[in-house]
Short mmCIF file of C-alpha atoms in Angstrom, two decimals:
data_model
loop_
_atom_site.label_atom_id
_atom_site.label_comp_id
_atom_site.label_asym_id
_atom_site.label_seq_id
_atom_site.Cartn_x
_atom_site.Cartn_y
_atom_site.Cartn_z
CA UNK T 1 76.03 115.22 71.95
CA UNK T 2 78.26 115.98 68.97
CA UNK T 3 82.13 117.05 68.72
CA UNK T 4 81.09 120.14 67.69
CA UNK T 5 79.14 120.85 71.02
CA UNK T 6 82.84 121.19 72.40
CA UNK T 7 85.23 123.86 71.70
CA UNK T 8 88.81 123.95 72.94
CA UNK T 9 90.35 125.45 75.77
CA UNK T 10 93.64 123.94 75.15
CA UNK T 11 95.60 120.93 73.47
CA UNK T 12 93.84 119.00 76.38
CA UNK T 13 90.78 120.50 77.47
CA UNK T 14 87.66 121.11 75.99
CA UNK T 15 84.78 122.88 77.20
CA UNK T 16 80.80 122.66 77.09
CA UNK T 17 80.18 126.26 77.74
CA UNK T 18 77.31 126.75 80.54
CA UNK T 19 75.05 127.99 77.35
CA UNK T 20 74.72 124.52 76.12
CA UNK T 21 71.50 123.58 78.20
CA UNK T 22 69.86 126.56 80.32
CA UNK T 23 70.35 123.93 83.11
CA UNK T 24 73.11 124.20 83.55
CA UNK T 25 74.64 126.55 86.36
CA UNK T 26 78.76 126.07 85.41
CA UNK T 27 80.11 124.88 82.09
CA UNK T 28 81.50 121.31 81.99
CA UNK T 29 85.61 120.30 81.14
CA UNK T 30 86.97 116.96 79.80
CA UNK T 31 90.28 116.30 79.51
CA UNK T 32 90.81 114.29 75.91
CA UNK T 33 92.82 114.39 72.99
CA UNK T 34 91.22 114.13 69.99
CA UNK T 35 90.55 109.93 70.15
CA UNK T 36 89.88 109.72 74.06
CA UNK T 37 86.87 112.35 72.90
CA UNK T 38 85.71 110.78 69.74
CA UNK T 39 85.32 107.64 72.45
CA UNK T 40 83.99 109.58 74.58
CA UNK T 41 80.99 110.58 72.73
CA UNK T 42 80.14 106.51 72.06
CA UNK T 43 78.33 106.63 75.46
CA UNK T 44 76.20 108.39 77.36
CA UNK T 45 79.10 109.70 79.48
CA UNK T 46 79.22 113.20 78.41
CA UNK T 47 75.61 114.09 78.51
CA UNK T 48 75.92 112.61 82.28
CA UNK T 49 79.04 114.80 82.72
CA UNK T 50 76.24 117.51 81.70
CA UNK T 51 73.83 116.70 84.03
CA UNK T 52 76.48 117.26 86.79
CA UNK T 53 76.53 120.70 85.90
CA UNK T 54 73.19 121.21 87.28
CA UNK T 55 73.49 120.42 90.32
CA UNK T 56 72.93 122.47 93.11
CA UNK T 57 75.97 124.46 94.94
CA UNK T 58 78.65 123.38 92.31
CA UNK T 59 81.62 125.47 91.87
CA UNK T 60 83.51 126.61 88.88
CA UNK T 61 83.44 123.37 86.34
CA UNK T 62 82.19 119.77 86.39
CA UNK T 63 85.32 118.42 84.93
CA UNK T 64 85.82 114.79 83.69
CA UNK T 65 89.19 113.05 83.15
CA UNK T 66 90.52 111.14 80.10
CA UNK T 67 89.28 108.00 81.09
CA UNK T 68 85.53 109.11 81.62
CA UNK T 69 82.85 106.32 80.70
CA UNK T 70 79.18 105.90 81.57
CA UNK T 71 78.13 105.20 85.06
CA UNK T 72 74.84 105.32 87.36
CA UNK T 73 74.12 109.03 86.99
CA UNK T 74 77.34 110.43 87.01
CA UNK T 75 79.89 109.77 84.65
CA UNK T 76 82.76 106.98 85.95
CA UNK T 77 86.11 109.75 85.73
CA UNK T 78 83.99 112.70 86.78
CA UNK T 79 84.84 115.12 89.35
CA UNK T 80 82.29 117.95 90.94
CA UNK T 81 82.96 120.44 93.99
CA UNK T 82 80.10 121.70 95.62
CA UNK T 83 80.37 124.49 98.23
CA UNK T 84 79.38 124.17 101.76
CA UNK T 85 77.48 124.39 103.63
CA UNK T 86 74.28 123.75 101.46
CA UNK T 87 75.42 122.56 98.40
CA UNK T 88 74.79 118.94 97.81
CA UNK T 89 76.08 115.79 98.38
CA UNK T 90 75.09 112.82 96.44
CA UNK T 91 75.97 109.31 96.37
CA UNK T 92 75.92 108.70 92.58
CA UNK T 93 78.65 110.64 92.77
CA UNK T 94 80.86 108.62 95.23
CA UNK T 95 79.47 105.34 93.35
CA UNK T 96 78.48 101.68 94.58
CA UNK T 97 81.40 100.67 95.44
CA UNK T 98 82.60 103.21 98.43
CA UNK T 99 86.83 104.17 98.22
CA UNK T 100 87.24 101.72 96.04
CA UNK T 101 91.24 102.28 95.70
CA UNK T 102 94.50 101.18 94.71
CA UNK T 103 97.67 100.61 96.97
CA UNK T 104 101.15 99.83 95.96
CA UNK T 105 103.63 97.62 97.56
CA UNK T 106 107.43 97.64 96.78
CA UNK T 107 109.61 94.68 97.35
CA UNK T 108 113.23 94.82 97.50
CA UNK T 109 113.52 91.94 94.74
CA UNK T 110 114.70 92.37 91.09
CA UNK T 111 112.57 90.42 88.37
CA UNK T 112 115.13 88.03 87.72
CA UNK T 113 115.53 87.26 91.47
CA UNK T 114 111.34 85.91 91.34
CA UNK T 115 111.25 84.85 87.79
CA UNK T 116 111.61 81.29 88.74
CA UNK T 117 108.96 81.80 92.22
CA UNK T 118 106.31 83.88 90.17
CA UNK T 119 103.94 80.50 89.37
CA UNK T 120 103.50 79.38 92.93
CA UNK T 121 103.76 83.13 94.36
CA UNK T 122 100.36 83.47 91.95
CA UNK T 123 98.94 80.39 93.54
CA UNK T 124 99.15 81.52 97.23
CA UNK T 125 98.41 84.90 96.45
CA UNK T 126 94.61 83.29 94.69
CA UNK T 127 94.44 80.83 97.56
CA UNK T 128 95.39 83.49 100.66
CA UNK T 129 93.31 86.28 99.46
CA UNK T 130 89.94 85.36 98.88
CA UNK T 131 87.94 86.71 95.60
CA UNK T 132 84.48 86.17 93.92
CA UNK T 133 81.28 87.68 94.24
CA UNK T 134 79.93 87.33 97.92
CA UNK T 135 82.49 85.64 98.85
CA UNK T 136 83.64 85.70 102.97
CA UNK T 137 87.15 85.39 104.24
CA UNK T 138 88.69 83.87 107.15
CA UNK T 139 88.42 86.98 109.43
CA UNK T 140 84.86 87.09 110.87
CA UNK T 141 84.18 89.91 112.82
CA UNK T 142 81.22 90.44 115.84
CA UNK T 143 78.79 92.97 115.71
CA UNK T 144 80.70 95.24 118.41
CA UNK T 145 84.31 94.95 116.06
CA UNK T 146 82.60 95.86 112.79
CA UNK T 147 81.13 99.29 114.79
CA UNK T 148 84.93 100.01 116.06
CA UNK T 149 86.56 99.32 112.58
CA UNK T 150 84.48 101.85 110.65
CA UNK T 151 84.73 104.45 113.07
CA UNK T 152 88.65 103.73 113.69
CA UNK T 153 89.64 102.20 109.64
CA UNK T 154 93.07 101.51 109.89
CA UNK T 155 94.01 102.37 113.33
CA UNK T 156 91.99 99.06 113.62
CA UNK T 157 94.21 97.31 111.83
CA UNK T 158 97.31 98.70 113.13
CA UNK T 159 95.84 97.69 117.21
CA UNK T 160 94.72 93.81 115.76
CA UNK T 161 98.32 93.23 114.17
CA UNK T 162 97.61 93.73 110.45
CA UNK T 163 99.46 97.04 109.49
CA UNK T 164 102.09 99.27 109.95
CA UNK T 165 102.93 102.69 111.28
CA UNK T 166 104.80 103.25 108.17
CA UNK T 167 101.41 101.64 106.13
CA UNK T 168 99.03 104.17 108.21
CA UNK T 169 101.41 107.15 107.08
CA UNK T 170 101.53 106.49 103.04
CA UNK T 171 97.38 105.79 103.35
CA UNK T 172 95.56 108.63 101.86
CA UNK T 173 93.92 110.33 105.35
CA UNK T 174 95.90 108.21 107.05
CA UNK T 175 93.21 105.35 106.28
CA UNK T 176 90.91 106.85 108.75
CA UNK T 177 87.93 109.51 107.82
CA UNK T 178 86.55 111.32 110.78
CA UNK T 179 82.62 111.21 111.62
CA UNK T 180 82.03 107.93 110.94
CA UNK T 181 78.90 106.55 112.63
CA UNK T 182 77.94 103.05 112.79
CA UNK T 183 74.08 104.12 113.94
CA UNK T 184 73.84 105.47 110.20
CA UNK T 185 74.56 102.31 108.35
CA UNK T 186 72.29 99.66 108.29
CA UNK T 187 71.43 96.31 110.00
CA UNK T 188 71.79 94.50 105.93
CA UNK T 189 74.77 96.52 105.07
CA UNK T 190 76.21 95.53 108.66
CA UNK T 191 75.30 91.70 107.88
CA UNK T 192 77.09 92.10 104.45
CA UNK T 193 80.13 93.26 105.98
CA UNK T 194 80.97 91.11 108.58
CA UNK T 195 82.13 88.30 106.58
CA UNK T 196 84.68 90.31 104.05
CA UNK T 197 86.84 92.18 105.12
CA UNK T 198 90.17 90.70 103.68
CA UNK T 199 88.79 89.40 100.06
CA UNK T 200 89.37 91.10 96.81
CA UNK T 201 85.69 90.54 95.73
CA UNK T 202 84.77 90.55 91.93
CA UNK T 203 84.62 93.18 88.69
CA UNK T 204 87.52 94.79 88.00
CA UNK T 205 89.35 94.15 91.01
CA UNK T 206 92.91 92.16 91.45
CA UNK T 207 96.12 91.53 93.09
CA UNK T 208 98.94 92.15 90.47
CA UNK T 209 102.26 91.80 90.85
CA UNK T 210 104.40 94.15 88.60
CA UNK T 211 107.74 95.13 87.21
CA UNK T 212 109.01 98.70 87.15
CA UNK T 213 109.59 99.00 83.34
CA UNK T 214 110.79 103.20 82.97
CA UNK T 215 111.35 105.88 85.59
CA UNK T 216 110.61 109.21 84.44
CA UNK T 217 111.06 111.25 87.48
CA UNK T 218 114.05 110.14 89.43
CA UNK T 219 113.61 111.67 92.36
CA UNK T 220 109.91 110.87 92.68
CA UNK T 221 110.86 107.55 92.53
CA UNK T 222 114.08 107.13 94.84
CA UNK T 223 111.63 109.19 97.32
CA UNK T 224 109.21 106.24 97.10
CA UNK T 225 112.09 103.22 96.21
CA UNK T 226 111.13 102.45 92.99
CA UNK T 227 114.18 101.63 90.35
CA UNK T 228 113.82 99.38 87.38
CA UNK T 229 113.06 95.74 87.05
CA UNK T 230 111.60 95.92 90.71
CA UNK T 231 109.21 93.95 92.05
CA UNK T 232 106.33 95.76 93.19
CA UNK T 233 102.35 94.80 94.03
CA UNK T 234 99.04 96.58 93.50
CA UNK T 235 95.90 95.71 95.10
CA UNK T 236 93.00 97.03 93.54
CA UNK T 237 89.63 96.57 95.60
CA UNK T 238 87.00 98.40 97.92
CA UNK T 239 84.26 98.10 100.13
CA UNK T 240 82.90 95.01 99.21
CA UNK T 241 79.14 94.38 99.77
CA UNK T 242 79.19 96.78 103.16
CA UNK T 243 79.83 99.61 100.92
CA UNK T 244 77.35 98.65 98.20
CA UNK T 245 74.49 98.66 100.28
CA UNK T 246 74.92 101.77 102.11
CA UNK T 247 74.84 103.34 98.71
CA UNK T 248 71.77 101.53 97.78
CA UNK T 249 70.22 102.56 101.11
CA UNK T 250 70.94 105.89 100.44
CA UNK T 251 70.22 106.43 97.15
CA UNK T 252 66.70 104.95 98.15
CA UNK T 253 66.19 107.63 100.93
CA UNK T 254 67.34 110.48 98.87
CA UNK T 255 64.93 109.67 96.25
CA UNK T 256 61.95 110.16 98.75
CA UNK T 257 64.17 113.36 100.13
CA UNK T 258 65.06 115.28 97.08
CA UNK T 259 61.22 116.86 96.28
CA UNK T 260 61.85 118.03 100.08
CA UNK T 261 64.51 120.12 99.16
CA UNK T 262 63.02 121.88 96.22
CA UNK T 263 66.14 120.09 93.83
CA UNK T 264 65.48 119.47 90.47
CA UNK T 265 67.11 116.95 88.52
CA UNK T 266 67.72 115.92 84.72
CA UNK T 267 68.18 112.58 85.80
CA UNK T 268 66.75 110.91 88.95
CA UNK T 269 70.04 108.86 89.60
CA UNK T 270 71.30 112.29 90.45
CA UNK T 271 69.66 112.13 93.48
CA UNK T 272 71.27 114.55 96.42
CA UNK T 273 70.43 116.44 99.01
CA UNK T 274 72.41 119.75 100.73
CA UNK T 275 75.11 118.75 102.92
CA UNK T 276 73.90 120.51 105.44
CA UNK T 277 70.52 118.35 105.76
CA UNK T 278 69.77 115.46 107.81
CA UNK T 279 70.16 113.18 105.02
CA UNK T 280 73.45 114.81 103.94
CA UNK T 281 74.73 114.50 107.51
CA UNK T 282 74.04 110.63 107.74
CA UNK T 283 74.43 109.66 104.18
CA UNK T 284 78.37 111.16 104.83
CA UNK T 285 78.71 109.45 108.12
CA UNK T 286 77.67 106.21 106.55
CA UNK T 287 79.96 106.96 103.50
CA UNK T 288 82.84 107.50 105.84
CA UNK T 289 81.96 104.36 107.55
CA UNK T 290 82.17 102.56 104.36
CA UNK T 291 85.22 104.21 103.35
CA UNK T 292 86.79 103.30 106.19
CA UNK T 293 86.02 99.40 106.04
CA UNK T 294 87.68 99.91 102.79
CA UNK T 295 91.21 101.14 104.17
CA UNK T 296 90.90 98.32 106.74
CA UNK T 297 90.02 95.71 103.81
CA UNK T 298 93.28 96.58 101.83
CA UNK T 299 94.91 96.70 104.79
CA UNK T 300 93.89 93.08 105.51
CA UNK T 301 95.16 92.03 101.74
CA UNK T 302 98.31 93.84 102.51
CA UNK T 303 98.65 91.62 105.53
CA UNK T 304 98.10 88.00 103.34
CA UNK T 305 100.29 89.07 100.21
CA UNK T 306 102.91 89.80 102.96
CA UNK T 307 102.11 86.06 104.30
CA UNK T 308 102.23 84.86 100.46
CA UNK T 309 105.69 86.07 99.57
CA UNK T 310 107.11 84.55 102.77
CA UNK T 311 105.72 81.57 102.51
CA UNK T 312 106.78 81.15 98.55
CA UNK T 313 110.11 83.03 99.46
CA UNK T 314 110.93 80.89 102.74
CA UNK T 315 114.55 79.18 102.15
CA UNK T 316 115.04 80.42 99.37
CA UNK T 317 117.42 83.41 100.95
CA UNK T 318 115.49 85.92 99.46
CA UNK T 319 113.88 89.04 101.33
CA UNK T 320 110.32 88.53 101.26
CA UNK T 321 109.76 92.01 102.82
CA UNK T 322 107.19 94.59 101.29
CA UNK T 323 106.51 98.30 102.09
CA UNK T 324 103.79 100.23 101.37
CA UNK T 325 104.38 102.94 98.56
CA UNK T 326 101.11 104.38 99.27
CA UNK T 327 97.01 103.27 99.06
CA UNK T 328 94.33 105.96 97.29
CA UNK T 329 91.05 106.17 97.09
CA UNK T 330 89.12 107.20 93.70
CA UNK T 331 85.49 106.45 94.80
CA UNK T 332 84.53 109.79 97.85
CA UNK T 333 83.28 112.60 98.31
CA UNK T 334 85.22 114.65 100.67
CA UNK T 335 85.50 118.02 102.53
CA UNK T 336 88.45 120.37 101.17
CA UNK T 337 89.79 123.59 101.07
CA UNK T 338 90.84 125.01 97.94
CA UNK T 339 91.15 128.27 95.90
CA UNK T 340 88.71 129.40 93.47
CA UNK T 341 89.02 132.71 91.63
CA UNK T 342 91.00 134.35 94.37
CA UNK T 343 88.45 133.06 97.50
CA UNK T 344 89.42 130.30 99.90
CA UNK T 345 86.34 127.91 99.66
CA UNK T 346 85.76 125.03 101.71
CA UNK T 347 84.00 122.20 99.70
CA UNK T 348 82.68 118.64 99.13
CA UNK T 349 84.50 117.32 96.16
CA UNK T 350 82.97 114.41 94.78
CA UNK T 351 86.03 112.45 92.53
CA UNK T 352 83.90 109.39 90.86
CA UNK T 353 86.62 106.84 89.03
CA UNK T 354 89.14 110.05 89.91
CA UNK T 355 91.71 110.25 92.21
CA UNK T 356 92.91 112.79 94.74
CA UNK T 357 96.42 114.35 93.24
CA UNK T 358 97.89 117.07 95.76
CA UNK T 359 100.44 118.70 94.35
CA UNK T 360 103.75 119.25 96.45
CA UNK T 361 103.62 121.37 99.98
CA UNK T 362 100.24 119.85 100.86
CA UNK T 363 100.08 119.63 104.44
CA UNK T 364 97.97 116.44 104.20
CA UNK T 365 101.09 114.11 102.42
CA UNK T 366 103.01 112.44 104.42
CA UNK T 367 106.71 113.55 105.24
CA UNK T 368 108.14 111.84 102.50
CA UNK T 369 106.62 113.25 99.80
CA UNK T 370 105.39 116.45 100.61
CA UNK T 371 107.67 118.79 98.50
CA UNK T 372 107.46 116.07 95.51
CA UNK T 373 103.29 115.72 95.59
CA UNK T 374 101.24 113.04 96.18
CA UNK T 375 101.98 109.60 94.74
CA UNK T 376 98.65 108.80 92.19
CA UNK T 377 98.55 105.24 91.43
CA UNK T 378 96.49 104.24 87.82
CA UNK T 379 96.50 100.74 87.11
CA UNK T 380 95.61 100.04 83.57
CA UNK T 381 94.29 96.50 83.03
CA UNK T 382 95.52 92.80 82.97
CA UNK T 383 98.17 92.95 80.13
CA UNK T 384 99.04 96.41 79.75
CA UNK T 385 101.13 98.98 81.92
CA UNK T 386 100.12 100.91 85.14
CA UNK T 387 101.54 103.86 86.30
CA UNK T 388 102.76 105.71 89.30
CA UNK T 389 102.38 109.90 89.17
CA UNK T 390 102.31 112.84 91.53
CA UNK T 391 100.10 115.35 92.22
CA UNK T 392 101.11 119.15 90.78
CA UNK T 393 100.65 122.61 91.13
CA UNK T 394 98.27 123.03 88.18
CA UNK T 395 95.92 120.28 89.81
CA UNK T 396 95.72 122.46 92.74
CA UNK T 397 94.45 124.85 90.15
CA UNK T 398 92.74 123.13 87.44
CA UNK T 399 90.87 120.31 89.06
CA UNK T 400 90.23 120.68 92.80
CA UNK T 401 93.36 118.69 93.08
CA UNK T 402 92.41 115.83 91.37
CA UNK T 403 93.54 113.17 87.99
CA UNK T 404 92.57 110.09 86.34
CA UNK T 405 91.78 107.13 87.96
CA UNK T 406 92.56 104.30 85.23
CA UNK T 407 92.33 103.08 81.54
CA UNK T 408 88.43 103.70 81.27
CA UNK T 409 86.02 100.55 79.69
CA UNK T 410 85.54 100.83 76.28
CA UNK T 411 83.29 97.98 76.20
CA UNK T 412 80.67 97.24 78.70
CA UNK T 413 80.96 93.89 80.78
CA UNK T 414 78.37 92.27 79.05
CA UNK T 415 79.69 93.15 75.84
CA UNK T 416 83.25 92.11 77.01
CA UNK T 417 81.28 88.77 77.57
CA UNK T 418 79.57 88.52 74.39
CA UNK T 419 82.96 89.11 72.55
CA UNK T 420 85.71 87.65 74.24
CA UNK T 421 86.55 84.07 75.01
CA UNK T 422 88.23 83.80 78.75
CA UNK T 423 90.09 80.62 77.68
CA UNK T 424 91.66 82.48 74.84
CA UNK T 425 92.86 85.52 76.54
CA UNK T 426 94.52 83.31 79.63
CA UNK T 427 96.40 81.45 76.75
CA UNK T 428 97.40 85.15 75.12
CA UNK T 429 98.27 86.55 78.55
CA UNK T 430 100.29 83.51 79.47
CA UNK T 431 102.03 83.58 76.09
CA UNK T 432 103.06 87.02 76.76
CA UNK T 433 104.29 85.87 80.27
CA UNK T 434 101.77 86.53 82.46
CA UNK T 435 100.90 84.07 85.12
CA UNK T 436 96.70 84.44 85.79
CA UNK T 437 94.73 83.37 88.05
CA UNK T 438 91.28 83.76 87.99
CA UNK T 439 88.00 83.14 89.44
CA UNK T 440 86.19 82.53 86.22
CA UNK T 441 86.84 82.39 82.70
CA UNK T 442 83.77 85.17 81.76
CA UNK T 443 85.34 86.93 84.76
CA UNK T 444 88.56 87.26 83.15
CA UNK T 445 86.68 88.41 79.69
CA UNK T 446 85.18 91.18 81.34
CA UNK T 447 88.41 92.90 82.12
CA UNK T 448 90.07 92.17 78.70
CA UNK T 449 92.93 94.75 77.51
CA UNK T 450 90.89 95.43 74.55
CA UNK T 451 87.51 95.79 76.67
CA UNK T 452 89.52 99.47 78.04
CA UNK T 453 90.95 102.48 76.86
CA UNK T 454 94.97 103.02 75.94
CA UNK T 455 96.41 103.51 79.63
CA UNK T 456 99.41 105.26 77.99
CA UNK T 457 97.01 107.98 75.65
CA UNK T 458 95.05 108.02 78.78
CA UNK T 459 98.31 109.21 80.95
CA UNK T 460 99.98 111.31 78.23
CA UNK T 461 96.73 113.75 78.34
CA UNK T 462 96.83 114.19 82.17
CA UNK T 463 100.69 114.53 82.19
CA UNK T 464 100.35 117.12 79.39
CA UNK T 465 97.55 118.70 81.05
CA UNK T 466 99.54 119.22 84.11
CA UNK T 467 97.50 118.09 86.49
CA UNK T 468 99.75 114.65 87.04
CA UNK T 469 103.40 114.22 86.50
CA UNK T 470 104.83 111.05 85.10
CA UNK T 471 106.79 108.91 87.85
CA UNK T 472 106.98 104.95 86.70
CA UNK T 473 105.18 102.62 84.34
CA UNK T 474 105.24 99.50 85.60
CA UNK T 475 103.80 96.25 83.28
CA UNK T 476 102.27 92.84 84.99
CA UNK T 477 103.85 89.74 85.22
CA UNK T 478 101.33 87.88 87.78
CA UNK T 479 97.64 88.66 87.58
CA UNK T 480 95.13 87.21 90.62
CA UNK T 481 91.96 88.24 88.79
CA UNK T 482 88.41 88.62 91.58
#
């Protein structure tokens, strides 16, 4: 694909018109300045956003946010809406790793007030929350708990004394997705999951504990209790090995499906099948199975970074207490009603590395927020700033109500590998102030700064698209790295 394939819509958006490929049922939008699309076209990411164009049932666009990169079939910052009740659903376009999803904590605690705890809060925060590929954690569930926690998500946590009210009401669905049904998910994914619910896992995940560094809506942020130089915690993690393999499973039985259903694909990791079909049907109640072990499994690390700051801040006269800003998912496919062209649609709208951004009056936000929009949490990557937005009125409009997720790799893992030295970047992080913690030194390379895209370049396109509105940046000062 060249630039020139592109024309543009607006400072922001540029569009693939549906003429490109006769494929091609809708035209496809990215949301880019001028160097997030020049990146853009290093990968494969665009022709993938392409390819989502075909599918069957999609409405209006296939639309891709400023921190799209390349991903199994669809593109990682993609978003499709497909129109029920026969248009598909696919699970290359939820991803491998089911509502994976960030939450935010808030403390009460100015930086200066922790500067002196922040080394040994890092060190219980690595040695309470367990991380690493495969790796279990202390809660082991039976057979019969794991089939009640992904048909109940947090509600399950709330009853076994790990969360909330307050956490269950600034959870995105309230942490629970209806439908879910443990007969659909199988006897390996069940196996997987039993063990980890509670760990952080590997990749990109982490526990980071930020400071607020510039408000830019004020009363977005006293609405959530954010000022400046506050202490505050993101969790970034998902469904762990559960989720993985009921992706894989599915995936495998769509591929022997899709034929069935007369769907023709430019790419066989495209693989759907209508909503409306048997495999639709299950594959969603094992994806809402997954995402709900996912609520549950932040839930749990909310629960042991609560234990971690008491125990660090124990004596000390400090107020160890944390609430819960609000958790998001940016890995689903859900059903939503929405406007298109002047008709009320109900639809399944797949966000893949995207995030859900409701703008204000949403009936689906929780009290607090509903007339400012919902809170959108972006983390960028260990070293640089995160952010905290809210959902608009244009994203109700523009994007099936959706924004970015992130910074967006630059650099593949393996290159990040190849490239980067993890000693070397712990010494430059520390330098800066940054106390890490990490699993693994090629770990840590993997999720360099310089291995992602400019979170800031990345924010100032969706803010000046109008489909997210600038709240806080916040910057790390503790990183516990999966």
């Amino acid at each position: 694909m060249k630039r020139s394939d592109f024309r543009q819509i607006t400072p922001y958006i540029h569009e693939i018109p549906a003429t490109y490929r006769a494929d091609m049922r809708v035209p496809a939008r990215f949301y880019a300045d001028g160097d997030l699309l020049t990146a853009a076209l290093e990968d494969k990411s665009l022709d993938q956003l392409v390819n989502t164009a075909t599918l069957p049932g999609i409405v209006k666009y296939a639309l891709a946010m400023p921190d799209i990169h390349q991903g199994y079939g669809f593109p990682i910052g993609g978003v499709i809406a497909t129109q029920l009740p026969d248009g598909v659903i696919s699970p290359g376009g939820v991803g491998y790793d089911i509502n994976c999803g960030v939450r935010l904590l808030a403390t009460h605690l100015h930086k200066d007030d922790l500067d002196s705890h922040l080394d040994r809060l890092a060190s219980a925060l690595q040695a309470n929350c367990p991380s690493g590929v495969g790796q279990g954690g202390s809660l082991r569930l039976k057979r019969q708990d794991l089939d009640r926690l992904m048909v109940q998500g947090a509600d399950w946590a709330l009853k076994n004394g790990y969360a909330t009210p307050m956490d269950l009401e600034r959870t995105e669905e309230n942490g629970r997705l209806p439908h879910a049904d443990a007969s659909k998910v199988s006897e390996r994914a069940k196996t997987r999951g039993l063990d980890q619910i509670g760990t952080l896992g590997a990749g990109n995940h982490f526990i980071e504990v930020d400071v607020v560094d510039e408000i830019f809506h004020d009363e977005a942020a006293q609405r959530m209790g954010l000022f400046p130089g506050q202490i505050v915690v993101q969790i970034h993690c998902g469904s762990r090995g559960f989720g993985h393999q009921i992706c894989t499973d599915y995936v495998k039985r769509f591929q022997q499906s899709v034929q069935r259903y007369g769907i023709k694909l430019p790419d066989r990791e495209l693989v759907c099948a209508p909503l409306s079909s048997p495999e639709g049907q299950d594959y969603q109640a094992a994806m809402h199975a997954a995402a709900n072990y996912a609520f549950v499994n932040r839930q749990v690390l909310t629960h042991l970074i609560r234990q971690s700051f008491e125990q660090v801040l124990a004596g000390t006269g400090l107020r160890s207490t944390l609430f819960q800003v609000y958790d998001i998912a940016h890995n689903m496919a859900k059903i939503e009603v929405h406007q298109v062209d002047g008709r009320q649609l109900t639809l399944c709208v797949h966000r893949k590395g995207a995030t859900r951004a409701f703008g204000p009056g949403s009936p689906v936000l929780p009290d607090a927020y509903r007339d400012i929009g919902q809170p959108v949490l972006v983390p960028g990557s260990m070293g640089t700033a995160s952010w905290v937005l809210v959902g608009t009125e244009q994203s109700m409009t523009q994007s099936f109500g959706s924004t970015c997720h992130g910074a967006g790799r630059t650099m593949s893992r393996s290159q990040a590998k190849r490239t980067i030295r993890g000693d070397e970047l712990r010494q430059e992080l520390e330098a800066e102030g940054i106390h890490i913690r990490a699993g693994s030194l090629p770990g840590l390379a993997e999720e360099a700064p310089s291995a992602y895209k400019d979170v800031d370049k990345v924010i100032e396109v969706v803010h000046g698209a109008g489909i997210a509105r600038k709240v806080a940046r916040i910057v790390p000062v503790a990183v516990v790295k999966g």
